Structure formats: structure tokens, C-alpha cells
Amino acid sequence: MKILAVDDDPVFLGVLLPMLAALGQNEVSIAHSGAEALAKLATTPFDCLLLDIQMPGMSGIQLCGHVRSLPAHHRTPIVMITSMTGKRFVDAAFSAGATDYVTKPLDPMDLKARISMVERLLNERRLTAALEKKMDQRSDIIAIEVDFETAFPIPGFDRAVEYLALENYLLMLGNKRMYNTAAFGISVKNAHVFFKKSAPTGFVNMLGDVAAAISDAVKAEQMMIAYAGSGNFVAVTASGQPNALPELEAIIQSGIEDFANLYAIDRLPLPQIKLGGLARASFFGLLNPTSILDHAITLAQARPEAKPRSWWTAA
């Protein structure tokens, strides 16, 4: 794959390039600044970007944000490789659209794992491209295949991050830095109905409608949202204090009402939304940090008559 490595330190680039070559990655271009990187991106499509954070002029985080505004690189995997380990840098990088975050000094096995992850993401891009075409046309001309359980990027859901990136963010934080982080799930209770009764495009279109309603409802909130598969979305908030969840659920459901005519024409029910309580990881917990996502989704999937706990604490 074609990789663009951006770092103002020639010594580090001299270490990185042989490590990539050992992994069979020989199509690597380099840039020493954000401006130089943007110039290369304007003329050459790349499959993956490796960005340093601290660079003169334009930081790697600023560069990441610029890259995400380029249509050709809206979903290109971006891995931050940096010596900056502070939570504010991690938060800013993933909020800007980073896919993964690796700290220096770089371990060869760690780099291998990240490159393998990028290759898996690239293999999923063909599905995403077909979905985006289908969303633009909202018709059945283009055949697509989706699995009910699979987490994939929702076309047009610009507010979202990929589920894998959300997992990488939590893994980078680790349990000790998640004390002020909470998650909540947003479940489409009748998602299986759309998957069974409509074409795959109908299922994806429904998710797109829900995503639009979510975007409108949380536009004033600082959070990262991803589609997790099986009709479930999950949001992570650093403050742990989003607007009252019952009110947020009502706002999202009200937004979906705007699509009522389309569903009536297709003889399908409106998507029914359920939000769960806030899930938190215990400061002393030894669980994988990404477990908070599973618990948030479980709370959202609870039966309406159940009263799930507002907080989850690892035993």
C-alpha cells in the first residue's frame, strides 16, 4: 500500500523506513511538514498516513483535521506516531479523525500490528464506497452486501468515528486515565425488522436516517460516536455529563419522525430508539478498557420495563 510518513525529524524517519520495509511496505513517501504533506496529498492518493504531532508550523493534529476535509482522504487510515502521551493530545488526535495512536520509541511488533490493522481497514473500503454510492442514489441499482452484526462506517455520518478507532482511543487511554470517561449506547430496537424485510440498502438507509437524527441531537455535545453493528450506536464522552439521556432519546426519536413519509411509502415502521444509562469503567478495574463499550450497548438493549443502573463499575 502507498504510505505517507510525515515527521520533521530525519533521524526518526531513518528508523521508520527500514522498519516499514521489513514489513514489506516499500511504497513510502515522506514529508517534513504539514504543508508539504498537503501538497503531496493534492496530487497523489495514499492508502495510509503516519503523522507526528509536534511539527513546526502545522501540528500533526491540525494536519489530521485538514486531511479529513479532503474528499479523497475522508476515510484514509491515519496513525499518529508521536512522543506525546498526555490525554489531551490523545483526545485531540482522535477527535480530529485519527484511526490509531502509537507512542515513540516505536516497537517493531507494535508497528506490525498497526500496519495489519490498516490493511484490514483498507479491505473494508470497497464496501464503504458501494454504500456511499447507494446512499447518494437511494435506489436498488447497485447491489451491496452487509452483515447485521458488522460495524461499518455509515455513509454521510460525518460526526462519527469508526468503531475500531473508538476502541483504539480507549485502549490508548487505559483504565487509569478513564476515570472521567463515560459511554452510552443508542439502540435501534427494531433494527432486525429492517434487515429482514428490506433490501440491504434499506437497512443502511435506515441507519443513515438514525445517524442524521443523532447528529442533530448531540451537535452541542463533545463526544465521539461510532456505529457498533447490530443496529447499535455507542457514544463516548470525556465529561461524563451529556444532556439528560431520556430527553436525548426523545429528541432523537423526534428527529426520526421527519422521515415518516419515506417509511410509510416503503410500508416499514419507524426506527424505534432506546438509550441506555451511562457506563463507566472502575478506576481499579482490570478489564479491557473497551469493555465499557459492550456494557453501554447492553444497557441500551435492556427491555423497556427494566431499570438498568446508571453506572457500571467493574468488580
mmCIF file of N, CA and C in Angstrom, residues 198-292:
data_model
loop_
_atom_site.group_PDB
_atom_site.id
_atom_site.type_symbol
_atom_site.label_atom_id
_atom_site.label_comp_id
_atom_site.label_asym_id
_atom_site.label_seq_id
_atom_site.Cartn_x
_atom_site.Cartn_y
_atom_site.Cartn_z
ATOM 1 N N SER A 198 -36.381 -5.506 4.439
ATOM 2 C CA SER A 198 -35.967 -4.622 3.359
ATOM 3 C C SER A 198 -34.663 -5.120 2.751
ATOM 4 N N ALA A 199 -34.329 -4.583 1.589
ATOM 5 C CA ALA A 199 -33.058 -4.921 0.955
ATOM 6 C C ALA A 199 -31.921 -4.375 1.817
ATOM 7 N N PRO A 200 -30.694 -4.866 1.620
ATOM 8 C CA PRO A 200 -29.575 -4.332 2.406
ATOM 9 C C PRO A 200 -29.482 -2.811 2.347
ATOM 10 N N THR A 201 -29.818 -2.248 1.185
ATOM 11 C CA THR A 201 -29.768 -0.796 1.080
ATOM 12 C C THR A 201 -30.805 -0.140 1.971
ATOM 13 N N GLY A 202 -31.965 -0.781 2.153
ATOM 14 C CA GLY A 202 -32.976 -0.240 3.049
ATOM 15 C C GLY A 202 -32.485 -0.211 4.484
ATOM 16 N N PHE A 203 -31.756 -1.248 4.877
ATOM 17 C CA PHE A 203 -31.175 -1.316 6.219
ATOM 18 C C PHE A 203 -30.157 -0.198 6.416
ATOM 19 N N VAL A 204 -29.299 -0.007 5.417
ATOM 20 C CA VAL A 204 -28.271 1.037 5.506
ATOM 21 C C VAL A 204 -28.910 2.422 5.486
ATOM 22 N N ASN A 205 -29.927 2.604 4.651
ATOM 23 C CA ASN A 205 -30.619 3.888 4.603
ATOM 24 C C ASN A 205 -31.249 4.212 5.959
ATOM 25 N N MET A 206 -31.832 3.190 6.609
ATOM 26 C CA MET A 206 -32.418 3.401 7.925
ATOM 27 C C MET A 206 -31.357 3.861 8.912
ATOM 28 N N LEU A 207 -30.195 3.208 8.900
ATOM 29 C CA LEU A 207 -29.113 3.609 9.799
ATOM 30 C C LEU A 207 -28.671 5.036 9.513
ATOM 31 N N GLY A 208 -28.670 5.409 8.240
ATOM 32 C CA GLY A 208 -28.305 6.770 7.882
ATOM 33 C C GLY A 208 -29.298 7.784 8.423
ATOM 34 N N ASP A 209 -30.585 7.436 8.400
ATOM 35 C CA ASP A 209 -31.607 8.331 8.953
ATOM 36 C C ASP A 209 -31.427 8.488 10.463
ATOM 37 N N VAL A 210 -31.152 7.377 11.139
ATOM 38 C CA VAL A 210 -30.917 7.434 12.583
ATOM 39 C C VAL A 210 -29.663 8.251 12.887
ATOM 40 N N ALA A 211 -28.624 8.045 12.095
ATOM 41 C CA ALA A 211 -27.380 8.788 12.293
ATOM 42 C C ALA A 211 -27.610 10.287 12.147
ATOM 43 N N ALA A 212 -28.434 10.682 11.163
ATOM 44 C CA ALA A 212 -28.735 12.099 10.965
ATOM 45 C C ALA A 212 -29.460 12.670 12.172
ATOM 46 N N ALA A 213 -30.397 11.899 12.726
ATOM 47 C CA ALA A 213 -31.129 12.356 13.910
ATOM 48 C C ALA A 213 -30.202 12.465 15.120
ATOM 49 N N ILE A 214 -29.277 11.523 15.251
ATOM 50 C CA ILE A 214 -28.309 11.576 16.354
ATOM 51 C C ILE A 214 -27.422 12.814 16.214
ATOM 52 N N SER A 215 -26.936 13.073 15.003
ATOM 53 C CA SER A 215 -26.056 14.224 14.765
ATOM 54 C C SER A 215 -26.730 15.522 15.163
ATOM 55 N N ASP A 216 -27.989 15.673 14.783
ATOM 56 C CA ASP A 216 -28.724 16.893 15.129
ATOM 57 C C ASP A 216 -28.929 17.006 16.636
ATOM 58 N N ALA A 217 -29.151 15.876 17.287
ATOM 59 C CA ALA A 217 -29.469 15.897 18.715
ATOM 60 C C ALA A 217 -28.259 16.200 19.594
ATOM 61 N N VAL A 218 -27.065 15.805 19.161
ATOM 62 C CA VAL A 218 -25.872 15.954 20.014
ATOM 63 C C VAL A 218 -24.893 16.984 19.464
ATOM 64 N N LYS A 219 -25.341 17.844 18.564
ATOM 65 C CA LYS A 219 -24.407 18.777 17.913
ATOM 66 C C LYS A 219 -23.721 19.710 18.904
ATOM 67 N N ALA A 220 -24.318 19.943 20.061
ATOM 68 C CA ALA A 220 -23.702 20.830 21.047
ATOM 69 C C ALA A 220 -22.852 20.071 22.059
ATOM 70 N N GLU A 221 -22.789 18.744 21.941
ATOM 71 C CA GLU A 221 -22.053 17.932 22.906
ATOM 72 C C GLU A 221 -20.675 17.551 22.369
ATOM 73 N N GLN A 222 -19.700 17.444 23.279
ATOM 74 C CA GLN A 222 -18.365 16.984 22.930
ATOM 75 C C GLN A 222 -18.297 15.481 23.183
ATOM 76 N N MET A 223 -18.397 14.695 22.126
ATOM 77 C CA MET A 223 -18.362 13.243 22.274
ATOM 78 C C MET A 223 -17.954 12.601 20.966
ATOM 79 N N MET A 224 -17.514 11.345 21.055
ATOM 80 C CA MET A 224 -17.188 10.560 19.876
ATOM 81 C C MET A 224 -18.238 9.459 19.737
ATOM 82 N N ILE A 225 -18.756 9.281 18.518
ATOM 83 C CA ILE A 225 -19.839 8.338 18.269
ATOM 84 C C ILE A 225 -19.432 7.393 17.159
ATOM 85 N N ALA A 226 -19.798 6.128 17.303
ATOM 86 C CA ALA A 226 -19.499 5.136 16.267
ATOM 87 C C ALA A 226 -20.677 4.184 16.127
ATOM 88 N N TYR A 227 -20.830 3.621 14.934
ATOM 89 C CA TYR A 227 -21.797 2.548 14.747
ATOM 90 C C TYR A 227 -21.113 1.246 15.099
ATOM 91 N N ALA A 228 -21.734 0.455 15.997
ATOM 92 C CA ALA A 228 -21.101 -0.740 16.541
ATOM 93 C C ALA A 228 -21.626 -2.033 15.948
ATOM 94 N N GLY A 229 -22.564 -1.946 14.996
ATOM 95 C CA GLY A 229 -23.156 -3.148 14.431
ATOM 96 C C GLY A 229 -24.439 -3.538 15.150
ATOM 97 N N SER A 230 -25.237 -4.422 14.522
ATOM 98 C CA SER A 230 -26.488 -4.940 15.094
ATOM 99 C C SER A 230 -27.485 -3.844 15.441
ATOM 100 N N GLY A 231 -27.441 -2.733 14.711
ATOM 101 C CA GLY A 231 -28.362 -1.642 14.966
ATOM 102 C C GLY A 231 -28.027 -0.807 16.183
ATOM 103 N N ASN A 232 -26.784 -0.885 16.659
ATOM 104 C CA ASN A 232 -26.372 -0.163 17.861
ATOM 105 C C ASN A 232 -25.316 0.895 17.557
ATOM 106 N N PHE A 233 -25.525 2.075 18.107
ATOM 107 C CA PHE A 233 -24.517 3.124 18.106
ATOM 108 C C PHE A 233 -24.006 3.260 19.536
ATOM 109 N N VAL A 234 -22.784 3.761 19.678
ATOM 110 C CA VAL A 234 -22.241 3.984 21.017
ATOM 111 C C VAL A 234 -21.494 5.310 21.019
ATOM 112 N N ALA A 235 -21.661 6.065 22.090
ATOM 113 C CA ALA A 235 -21.031 7.379 22.225
ATOM 114 C C ALA A 235 -20.143 7.388 23.460
ATOM 115 N N VAL A 236 -18.988 8.025 23.333
ATOM 116 C CA VAL A 236 -18.059 8.183 24.449
ATOM 117 C C VAL A 236 -17.908 9.671 24.720
ATOM 118 N N THR A 237 -18.109 10.043 25.962
ATOM 119 C CA THR A 237 -17.992 11.443 26.341
ATOM 120 C C THR A 237 -16.928 11.593 27.420
ATOM 121 N N ALA A 238 -16.063 12.586 27.251
ATOM 122 C CA ALA A 238 -14.988 12.805 28.217
ATOM 123 C C ALA A 238 -15.516 13.448 29.489
ATOM 124 N N SER A 239 -16.593 14.203 29.377
ATOM 125 C CA SER A 239 -17.125 14.877 30.559
ATOM 126 C C SER A 239 -17.953 13.943 31.422
ATOM 127 N N GLY A 240 -18.575 12.935 30.778
ATOM 128 C CA GLY A 240 -19.455 12.044 31.518
ATOM 129 C C GLY A 240 -20.769 12.700 31.892
ATOM 130 N N GLN A 241 -21.020 13.917 31.383
ATOM 131 C CA GLN A 241 -22.232 14.629 31.746
ATOM 132 C C GLN A 241 -22.957 15.149 30.502
ATOM 133 N N PRO A 242 -23.396 14.272 29.574
ATOM 134 C CA PRO A 242 -24.189 14.744 28.449
ATOM 135 C C PRO A 242 -25.567 15.170 28.923
ATOM 136 N N ASN A 243 -26.338 15.790 28.040
ATOM 137 C CA ASN A 243 -27.702 16.156 28.394
ATOM 138 C C ASN A 243 -28.441 14.934 28.921
ATOM 139 N N ALA A 244 -29.481 15.149 29.716
ATOM 140 C CA ALA A 244 -30.246 14.043 30.293
ATOM 141 C C ALA A 244 -30.598 13.038 29.212
ATOM 142 N N LEU A 245 -30.226 11.785 29.432
ATOM 143 C CA LEU A 245 -30.394 10.770 28.393
ATOM 144 C C LEU A 245 -31.852 10.536 27.990
ATOM 145 N N PRO A 246 -32.821 10.532 28.920
ATOM 146 C CA PRO A 246 -34.213 10.379 28.470
ATOM 147 C C PRO A 246 -34.636 11.500 27.524
ATOM 148 N N GLU A 247 -34.195 12.727 27.802
ATOM 149 C CA GLU A 247 -34.513 13.842 26.919
ATOM 150 C C GLU A 247 -33.827 13.669 25.575
ATOM 151 N N LEU A 248 -32.573 13.201 25.600
ATOM 152 C CA LEU A 248 -31.842 12.991 24.360
ATOM 153 C C LEU A 248 -32.516 11.912 23.517
ATOM 154 N N GLU A 249 -32.989 10.863 24.165
ATOM 155 C CA GLU A 249 -33.706 9.804 23.450
ATOM 156 C C GLU A 249 -34.940 10.363 22.749
ATOM 157 N N ALA A 250 -35.681 11.216 23.444
ATOM 158 C CA ALA A 250 -36.881 11.809 22.860
ATOM 159 C C ALA A 250 -36.543 12.718 21.683
ATOM 160 N N ILE A 251 -35.438 13.452 21.793
ATOM 161 C CA ILE A 251 -35.033 14.353 20.709
ATOM 162 C C ILE A 251 -34.651 13.559 19.462
ATOM 163 N N ILE A 252 -33.906 12.467 19.659
ATOM 164 C CA ILE A 252 -33.515 11.633 18.517
ATOM 165 C C ILE A 252 -34.737 11.014 17.864
ATOM 166 N N GLN A 253 -35.652 10.486 18.694
ATOM 167 C CA GLN A 253 -36.861 9.870 18.148
ATOM 168 C C GLN A 253 -37.692 10.896 17.387
ATOM 169 N N SER A 254 -37.753 12.117 17.906
ATOM 170 C CA SER A 254 -38.486 13.179 17.220
ATOM 171 C C SER A 254 -37.856 13.490 15.869
ATOM 172 N N GLY A 255 -36.516 13.472 15.808
ATOM 173 C CA GLY A 255 -35.828 13.724 14.539
ATOM 174 C C GLY A 255 -36.131 12.669 13.497
ATOM 175 N N ILE A 256 -36.308 11.427 13.939
ATOM 176 C CA ILE A 256 -36.623 10.338 13.015
ATOM 177 C C ILE A 256 -38.025 10.516 12.429
ATOM 178 N N GLU A 257 -38.899 11.187 13.167
ATOM 179 C CA GLU A 257 -40.254 11.435 12.675
ATOM 180 C C GLU A 257 -40.238 12.208 11.346
ATOM 181 N N ASP A 258 -39.167 12.948 11.094
ATOM 182 C CA ASP A 258 -39.062 13.701 9.841
ATOM 183 C C ASP A 258 -39.046 12.785 8.625
ATOM 184 N N PHE A 259 -38.688 11.504 8.842
ATOM 185 C CA PHE A 259 -38.598 10.559 7.731
ATOM 186 C C PHE A 259 -39.856 9.677 7.633
ATOM 187 N N ALA A 260 -40.893 10.029 8.367
ATOM 188 C CA ALA A 260 -42.083 9.176 8.464
ATOM 189 C C ALA A 260 -42.686 8.863 7.096
ATOM 190 N N ASN A 261 -42.773 9.853 6.212
ATOM 191 C CA ASN A 261 -43.385 9.632 4.892
ATOM 192 C C ASN A 261 -42.629 8.581 4.086
ATOM 193 N N LEU A 262 -41.302 8.605 4.160
ATOM 194 C CA LEU A 262 -40.494 7.638 3.412
ATOM 195 C C LEU A 262 -40.771 6.212 3.894
ATOM 196 N N TYR A 263 -40.885 6.052 5.203
ATOM 197 C CA TYR A 263 -41.132 4.713 5.738
ATOM 198 C C TYR A 263 -42.556 4.255 5.431
ATOM 199 N N ALA A 264 -43.488 5.185 5.408
ATOM 200 C CA ALA A 264 -44.869 4.826 5.066
ATOM 201 C C ALA A 264 -44.952 4.347 3.624
ATOM 202 N N ILE A 265 -44.218 5.010 2.725
ATOM 203 C CA ILE A 265 -44.209 4.608 1.321
ATOM 204 C C ILE A 265 -43.652 3.195 1.174
ATOM 205 N N ASP A 266 -42.597 2.891 1.933
ATOM 206 C CA ASP A 266 -41.964 1.568 1.868
ATOM 207 C C ASP A 266 -42.674 0.531 2.738
ATOM 208 N N ARG A 267 -43.757 0.963 3.410
ATOM 209 C CA ARG A 267 -44.514 0.085 4.305
ATOM 210 C C ARG A 267 -43.622 -0.531 5.383
ATOM 211 N N LEU A 268 -42.821 0.318 5.967
ATOM 212 C CA LEU A 268 -41.932 -0.091 7.045
ATOM 213 C C LEU A 268 -42.220 0.765 8.279
ATOM 214 N N PRO A 269 -41.989 0.210 9.459
ATOM 215 C CA PRO A 269 -42.210 1.003 10.675
ATOM 216 C C PRO A 269 -41.101 2.046 10.835
ATOM 217 N N LEU A 270 -41.337 3.029 11.674
ATOM 218 C CA LEU A 270 -40.282 3.972 12.012
ATOM 219 C C LEU A 270 -39.256 3.282 12.918
ATOM 220 N N PRO A 271 -37.978 3.604 12.772
ATOM 221 C CA PRO A 271 -36.982 3.076 13.717
ATOM 222 C C PRO A 271 -37.322 3.528 15.135
ATOM 223 N N GLN A 272 -37.230 2.603 16.075
ATOM 224 C CA GLN A 272 -37.526 2.888 17.475
ATOM 225 C C GLN A 272 -36.220 2.926 18.266
ATOM 226 N N ILE A 273 -35.980 4.043 18.925
ATOM 227 C CA ILE A 273 -34.702 4.294 19.575
ATOM 228 C C ILE A 273 -34.778 4.049 21.079
ATOM 229 N N LYS A 274 -33.726 3.460 21.620
ATOM 230 C CA LYS A 274 -33.607 3.253 23.061
ATOM 231 C C LYS A 274 -32.198 3.621 23.504
ATOM 232 N N LEU A 275 -32.088 4.510 24.485
ATOM 233 C CA LEU A 275 -30.794 4.855 25.066
ATOM 234 C C LEU A 275 -30.643 4.163 26.412
ATOM 235 N N GLY A 276 -29.440 3.692 26.691
ATOM 236 C CA GLY A 276 -29.165 3.086 27.983
ATOM 237 C C GLY A 276 -28.580 4.112 28.943
ATOM 238 N N GLY A 277 -28.328 3.691 30.166
ATOM 239 C CA GLY A 277 -27.697 4.573 31.142
ATOM 240 C C GLY A 277 -26.213 4.724 30.857
ATOM 241 N N LEU A 278 -25.592 5.651 31.566
ATOM 242 C CA LEU A 278 -24.154 5.873 31.414
ATOM 243 C C LEU A 278 -23.369 4.682 31.966
ATOM 244 N N ALA A 279 -22.349 4.286 31.247
ATOM 245 C CA ALA A 279 -21.460 3.205 31.694
ATOM 246 C C ALA A 279 -20.087 3.793 31.968
ATOM 247 N N ARG A 280 -19.520 3.432 33.079
ATOM 248 C CA ARG A 280 -18.180 3.879 33.448
ATOM 249 C C ARG A 280 -17.313 2.674 33.791
ATOM 250 N N ALA A 281 -16.033 2.818 33.566
ATOM 251 C CA ALA A 281 -15.087 1.789 33.987
ATOM 252 C C ALA A 281 -14.586 2.123 35.382
ATOM 253 N N SER A 282 -14.417 1.116 36.204
ATOM 254 C CA SER A 282 -13.879 1.332 37.535
ATOM 255 C C SER A 282 -12.429 1.754 37.452
ATOM 256 N N PHE A 283 -12.046 2.694 38.306
ATOM 257 C CA PHE A 283 -10.659 3.158 38.341
ATOM 258 C C PHE A 283 -9.710 2.012 38.678
ATOM 259 N N PHE A 284 -10.210 1.080 39.479
ATOM 260 C CA PHE A 284 -9.366 -0.034 39.905
ATOM 261 C C PHE A 284 -9.609 -1.289 39.072
ATOM 262 N N GLY A 285 -10.443 -1.187 38.046
ATOM 263 C CA GLY A 285 -10.785 -2.360 37.262
ATOM 264 C C GLY A 285 -9.625 -2.868 36.430
ATOM 265 N N LEU A 286 -9.633 -4.154 36.190
ATOM 266 C CA LEU A 286 -8.579 -4.772 35.387
ATOM 267 C C LEU A 286 -9.113 -5.209 34.027
ATOM 268 N N LEU A 287 -10.337 -4.811 33.694
ATOM 269 C CA LEU A 287 -10.920 -5.212 32.426
ATOM 270 C C LEU A 287 -10.297 -4.444 31.276
ATOM 271 N N ASN A 288 -10.437 -5.010 30.086
ATOM 272 C CA ASN A 288 -10.032 -4.299 28.891
ATOM 273 C C ASN A 288 -10.800 -2.985 28.833
ATOM 274 N N PRO A 289 -10.129 -1.852 28.586
ATOM 275 C CA PRO A 289 -10.834 -0.563 28.568
ATOM 276 C C PRO A 289 -12.006 -0.519 27.595
ATOM 277 N N THR A 290 -11.952 -1.318 26.518
ATOM 278 C CA THR A 290 -13.041 -1.294 25.544
ATOM 279 C C THR A 290 -14.301 -1.981 26.070
ATOM 280 N N SER A 291 -14.217 -2.648 27.226
ATOM 281 C CA SER A 291 -15.395 -3.303 27.795
ATOM 282 C C SER A 291 -16.501 -2.305 28.105
ATOM 283 N N ILE A 292 -16.128 -1.057 28.317
ATOM 284 C CA ILE A 292 -17.131 -0.041 28.606
ATOM 285 C C ILE A 292 -18.102 0.112 27.434
#
